[in-house]
Amino acid sequence: MNRLLATTVVGAQLGLILLIAYTFEVAARIHFFPVLCLSVAGFLVHVWLPERLRPAFFPLLCVGGVMAFLGWPNGAWVLGIGGGLIGVCYLPIALGARVLLISVAAIVLAFLRLDVDRAFWPVLGSMFMFRMIVYLFEARRARENPPLALTVAYFFPLPNLCFLFFPIIDFQTFRETYRPSASWHQAQAGVGWIVRGLSHLLAYRIIKYYFLPAPHQLGELPYLALFLAANYALYLHVSGIFHIITGMFHLFGFELPRTHHNYFLASSFTDVWRRINVYWKDFMTKVFFLPAFFALRGWGTGVAVAVAAVWVFVATWLLHVYQVFWITGGLDVNPEVALLWLGASVFVAWNLQRDLARAGRRRAAEPAASASERASDPRSLALAAGSSQLWSAACHALQVVGMFVLISLFWAGWNAPMVFPFLQTQLTAGTQALPGVLLVAGVLLGVVCAGVAAQLVRERLHRLHLVPRTPSPAVSALALLTILTLVALAPHAALGDRAAGVVALLRREADTPVEAAMAVQGYYEEMLNARVPTGAWLAALQGRPKPLQTVTYTTMSRPTDDLLERELIPGWSGEVDGSSLTVNRLGLRDRADRAQAKPPDTQRIAAVGSSVVMGYGVGDDEAFPLLLEDRLNARRQPGEPLFEVLNFGTGKSYAIHRRVLIDRKVLAFRPDAIFYVAHQDEMLGTVQHLAKLLERRVKLPYPCLDDVLRKAGITPDTPTGEAHALLQTRALELIDALYRDLVKDCRQRGIVPVWVYVPMPGVAEAPARQEGFVRLAREAGFEVVDLTDWADGRRAAEVRRGQADQYHPNALGHRLIAERLDTALQQRPGLLRRR
Amino acid sequence: MTPSAEEIQAWLVDRVAALTEVNPDDVDVRAPLTRHGLDSVMVVVLAADLETWLNYRFRANPLDAHPTIEALARFLAGEVANR
């Protein structure tokens, strides 16, 4: 193809990829879009450069990218320390001496990582923690140093500027697959990988937003099974990012092999190991498994393989700890996780013995097979064997589904161990759990049948030459790109309300309420969301404020008893990221001249809620309760009472805390209305708090809570984990009981109970779940004010405080909430009248 | 009889083709063995078969120093001949 035409075709596809990445806010928190822009611009220059200049161009682009994105001084630290480490690798001394120097440097850097809090560490760690091991391992057999440009490109690759969780690229592969003369075919392959990665990331969002059940649903086995499957499926986040990284390398002539290979279709433990994170597997095989195997060769093949496999998994656990340390700075040495990995190693060692035995059998039968037979797909041969066709397909489908179930359990054990008490509760529920068991078994059987049908149909289509055995990567990429572009550009009218709502949610990079509440924090999620500290230039380009400093809620609050846990320190004042935060003498984040005694002719509203209500991170005069008060008084008619909107917002508080606060503090102010402000996380923390109260054997002040406990079968002797699991399944009931009790109490006192729903943008909740939540408050007797669309279509980034605080609204956010609440009150003036 | 480097190479090509289920003509003797899709089990099987055939014991991972079929065959021929 003509070079200009080819470049135009690839460039056009990259343009669409940019559009998709922007529209869907792909990896927006780790500023993927600007890095992708630089990569595309770099590709357009690279493709026209003479071949001799290309090897130097990519490293220069990478180094320039480090300075441009990380800014001064973080970029300089990364390049300086990294350059020093590379320099040691090039010293004209024995390899052993170089390894020793690098080891000493690594130890010193590790100590500094612990003690010196600098933003460049995650980036430096991500670039060097594994690649240096691989690089030195390769150096053992190298006769001369590799070209410096290639080494620089290897250690400072452009995609690393946004993706800190990075595949362990083998240096030998990196070097040998580099083609300075790469034609448009390589770039087209890169487009294919990026598009595939984007599709994984969007599939990840669909699963996260629509299929991952909320914790309160886990009391039913079908939801529990769905949680296990969806939790494993969230690994699409990793494979998506790794595919994108591979694709970005392809644009510059690095024909790196695939990092993942249909891992959900793995049919054995070793097959999973081969398909998922292939680079990790290769790294472990090369650096740990084979050296151990050959060292232990004298013990016999079987024993050597088994011990080497166990060693690999022990090393895997240690390396994960090592990786978490360099990227997040935390040392997470968890013996339970170690046991989990050890358990996995036993399965893999057992599976390896089976593979070896099978290889032995195949070897014995081999002379009968011709080379051409061997060249065919073995399963095709089995499928073609007529009578065994169905049996073979069924066995394979059963193995795949069985392996998916086992890996889902392993994954939960690693990333979401809190799910096991739920499983235990279900498994010990006797006949009560039978309908759920039957439903899950039925679904699994259905999947097996669908798998058998898919294999048979595919085989038939192959034989009729209607579908190629290997689909064209370019055609696949174009097809996927077309679908994604159509979804990205589809106008609301063409989709209809429901589909448009789904697309709008998918276009946002958001947390689930659980993530927002940090109740679940998986290993990969923690690593994948680790952020690159960007320089001022990029921050200005993206319109983001400077990184926030850390004054936490703990600083301005003090411990109380178990029921309330914490309260604001009366008279505390300070600054949170440049905004003044003052707590008045009454312990409210409110005006200094407030008095507990209610002035005459005053209508009082008590705003009760979270740190959002408190106005964490915005100035004293910017929190929405105060703005609402100003607005109400500004349009007050002569003769009407003055309005006071008292801010009782506190951080780290949930339904029980708030009820206790109302009883202990709010009622003393004689409010006419209580505005109970709730967000998507309302159901999460309450269960945790109640479980803690039970564990500490605190006498519960509300009989409604005892009722819930009684119905759940929880006694003072129920183990905490089990109590938590049982309570979680009754979260809705718990909230309902608390709400009804509060509403009843308010009505008896003549106080109007108003439930104000203020969902945080950037925290995704399936619309049905959200509607159910609002319905619950209404049925409990609250006057409901639903401010679901308070942000008025604005992007989450516009109304939140910034990258470092994904939860709290900024000043604009508070103004919008106040405006929307004021509008709602104008429409329903009865909410402000005492009954 | 001591096999020559060519015989070992032909044997390796045949074994790699069998293990990875490709046509022997498609096996590149100058490409690193791992590039042919050999995983850890396959390397173990290959090493065990080679040891049996040549009556030779590997003391370290041979692919470290001799990553291609061509290099490995040459190395092994020398080792076996010098035994």
Short mmCIF file of C-alpha atoms in Angstrom, two decimals, chain A residues 137 140-141 172-173 176-177 274 281 285 289-290 293-295 297-298 301 305 352 355-356 359 362-363 366 371 374-376 378, chain B residues 14-15 17-19 21-24 32 35 39-41 43-45 47-49 51 57-65 67:
data_model
loop_
_atom_site.label_atom_id
_atom_site.label_comp_id
_atom_site.label_asym_id
_atom_site.label_seq_id
_atom_site.Cartn_x
_atom_site.Cartn_y
_atom_site.Cartn_z
CA PHE A 137 19.43 -11.48 33.90
CA ARG A 140 24.65 -12.62 31.94
CA ARG A 141 24.97 -13.93 28.44
CA GLN A 172 15.49 -9.95 24.89
CA THR A 173 12.03 -9.93 23.32
CA GLU A 176 14.65 -8.78 19.09
CA THR A 177 11.18 -7.70 18.08
CA ARG A 274 -0.19 -19.77 30.25
CA LYS A 281 4.48 -16.22 33.36
CA THR A 285 9.55 -19.28 34.06
CA PHE A 289 11.13 -21.90 37.36
CA LEU A 290 13.76 -23.14 34.92
CA PHE A 293 14.14 -27.02 37.90
CA PHE A 294 17.61 -27.56 36.48
CA ALA A 295 19.23 -27.04 39.88
CA ARG A 297 17.23 -32.04 38.29
CA GLY A 298 19.03 -34.67 40.33
CA THR A 301 11.87 -34.75 36.86
CA VAL A 305 8.98 -29.76 38.59
CA LEU A 352 2.11 -30.00 35.95
CA ASP A 355 0.77 -32.42 31.92
CA LEU A 356 4.07 -34.28 32.11
CA ALA A 359 3.23 -35.44 27.34
CA ARG A 362 1.59 -38.38 23.60
CA ARG A 363 5.28 -39.14 23.04
CA GLU A 366 3.63 -40.08 18.40
CA ALA A 371 3.57 -33.98 10.66
CA ARG A 374 0.25 -32.48 14.07
CA ALA A 375 0.00 -29.18 12.24
CA SER A 376 -3.77 -29.27 12.63
CA PRO A 378 -5.85 -31.13 17.95
CA ASP B 14 10.94 -32.64 15.10
CA ARG B 15 10.35 -32.52 18.87
CA ALA B 17 7.13 -29.29 16.02
CA ALA B 18 5.47 -32.14 17.90
CA LEU B 19 5.22 -30.25 21.17
CA GLU B 21 1.84 -28.75 17.02
CA VAL B 22 3.26 -26.92 14.04
CA ASN B 23 4.73 -28.16 10.78
CA PRO B 24 8.50 -28.93 11.12
CA PRO B 32 14.87 -18.45 20.36
CA ARG B 35 9.51 -17.87 20.60
CA ASP B 39 6.10 -23.16 27.80
CA SER B 40 7.73 -24.41 30.98
CA VAL B 41 6.23 -27.92 30.74
CA VAL B 43 10.90 -27.15 28.04
CA VAL B 44 10.94 -29.72 30.84
CA VAL B 45 9.68 -32.47 28.53
CA ALA B 47 15.06 -31.48 28.30
CA ALA B 48 14.05 -34.85 29.74
CA ASP B 49 13.78 -36.37 26.25
CA GLU B 51 18.78 -36.27 28.33
CA ARG B 57 22.46 -34.57 32.25
CA PHE B 58 21.88 -30.80 32.12
CA ARG B 59 23.33 -28.93 35.08
CA ALA B 60 21.74 -25.59 34.28
CA ASN B 61 19.10 -24.19 31.97
CA PRO B 62 20.64 -24.78 28.51
CA LEU B 63 18.41 -22.13 26.93
CA ASP B 64 20.16 -19.42 28.92
CA ALA B 65 23.38 -19.74 27.00
CA PRO B 67 18.57 -20.02 23.23
#
